[in-house]
């Protein structure tokens, strides 16, 4: 009864607390992965796109006001172009048909009416001028003469009558002019439409593109990787990293396993003192050894060789390896060793056939961390191999690229992802060992 | 094999006198010759304009199997020694190479570096403790020391706090726990150089009015602020670097603390809750005191990492604008045309800084032995 009440309470509490806790965890995970996500996404984006919009815009439908207004404009210019085209066609047809007889006669009648109106206007003017002369106004005589001449001209024109052919020619001219102007407008409208259509075509439609489509290719690419691997020599650096890392893991583990075996199961003078030295060495920062080792290497001709770097990593990784493997080996039951001795196994046989296979878990745990440590190391790689393309490992090469191509994000993000590739694979494949190793203290201090 | 032949040999002591020392010499000489041969083949392999893949393959084979061959060979040679001598020498076949390497790569350099730290820039003239005086008086050096102090306080504080919070939270979300942990832990697996690119992109800034493609400045301008140059603004840039390291090591803290929390017995927690303790009280009064040793271990490990921090600073700012730290300053002095004396003194300073941890490790070992 009491227990079940407690269970109900705890379940209730779980339900009450679950969702805020989940939200908090989700938020933390998001915050923690945003930086890496940004790099990963950018490494697959086309350079111009990286520089034009933030990487996060690939998730949300992009701001489409620009696109919509372009679409509207194209629509409007299309209507306008059509209308002007129609007008042009109509004008052409009108020109083809020529001015109709009706239109000509109307025009003639209009012209005659205009002529007779001009005569009556001139008569009115003359009458006014005459009145002014009667009133003895200055310059009135000149006005009368002028008006008489104008009346004369108007009467002559009226008498001559209207020439229908001339009118027809004028109308034809007007039609021709009309065709010309409508054609010009139609051409302009067409040009405008084409410009707008081009602008629209050059703007990405804000929606998800099917893989391989034009729009997709404008956003996503693998070129960044190709460029980084070939032109920026990250491919060679990858090989160098493998060449440096694998022996730098195997050698210290081998040497440490032999030593740990001796510390755990053999007796020899000054054993405790030597083990204390291992513990001391475990705390000594590798930084101290750089110059002395470099000078030593120059003397024995190991400078710039793979072996030099292997030995350096071996030296710096050895104390922790001995300490961890030793800690595991002494937990192997004494009876196992004794039975081996009874069977007449030599120290070497007991080690290779018995102790080493039994120690595989701790060796694997240490191997993961040593691998990551060497793979991700920059200091030792810089000091012993440098950043020259031929010798450099991934980290050194990438640090060089950061210096020389500071804002070429397509290069840097792709390069960074290449350096992370192997650690990420190891991390996801061996996550359980990882966690176990960490809690057992397999990390370098 | 040897046990059968040895009694025969011991019957004639005269034979031992002539061949014994010879065998002893051979047992030392052969590994040395083998080592020299291996090394020579390496230099040769490196110099040749051969197929890279082939060179890589040979290098890997020698690198990986060479060590084993050396051990087996040496062991075989000790088996050729007279039994009693062989018995004595044999443990040193196992432990010897490791001790020699430790001596060459970690113990002898302490002496050599200390000696160099007492010399001038090009190691030609003895100048006593002058380099150490420079470290504690030079204005730039004091900024470096101040920065290291800043890192030493903030990174362990931030990462252990975050790690603790995350560990407590993920403990309650059931089956998604390991997925959530993976997200937080992931930065731990990548290199500081890679993290440098990641965060340079995060911190990237453009002039006001342009489109910000750096995530943080995009947020800042979105909410109406003006773009901030995180890596060049003086008090802020140290924090910007500290955030990167915190981002990287929080996962480690979380994993170890989480294991510690799982060891806290549920009965104790239930009992506290039954007594009316709320979740905060359970956290501060029960969980934190119980996992205190774990917190200290984790904090110490992070502290030692922080002491040696180099690559983040090297990649992000290279110490520009008051962001220098000891390890990067040391690198600059030693390898970028600075003073070898001063760089060595800085290295010794690092050793002094970690020495309390070394002493406590040795003490712990003695305690366990006793």
Short mmCIF file of C-alpha atoms in Angstrom, two decimals, chain A residues 28, chain B residues 160-172 177 181 253-259 261-262 283 291:
data_model
loop_
_atom_site.label_atom_id
_atom_site.label_comp_id
_atom_site.label_asym_id
_atom_site.label_seq_id
_atom_site.Cartn_x
_atom_site.Cartn_y
_atom_site.Cartn_z
CA UNK A 28 20.34 22.18 -24.90
CA UNK B 160 31.15 21.23 -14.82
CA UNK B 161 27.97 23.23 -14.14
CA UNK B 162 26.55 22.57 -17.59
CA UNK B 163 27.68 18.95 -17.41
CA UNK B 164 25.96 18.55 -14.06
CA UNK B 165 22.75 20.20 -15.26
CA UNK B 166 22.63 18.16 -18.43
CA UNK B 167 23.45 14.94 -16.57
CA UNK B 168 20.62 15.53 -14.11
CA UNK B 169 18.19 16.45 -16.87
CA UNK B 170 18.97 13.59 -19.25
CA UNK B 171 18.65 11.20 -16.33
CA UNK B 172 14.92 11.87 -16.41
CA UNK B 177 18.89 9.65 -22.80
CA UNK B 181 23.99 12.62 -24.52
CA UNK B 253 31.85 16.36 -17.77
CA UNK B 254 28.31 15.22 -18.49
CA UNK B 255 29.26 11.62 -19.25
CA UNK B 256 31.37 11.16 -16.13
CA UNK B 257 28.96 13.03 -13.84
CA UNK B 258 26.06 11.09 -15.32
CA UNK B 259 27.79 7.83 -14.39
CA UNK B 261 24.56 10.17 -10.62
CA UNK B 262 23.52 6.69 -11.70
CA UNK B 283 19.60 18.07 -6.10
CA UNK B 291 28.86 13.00 -6.30
#
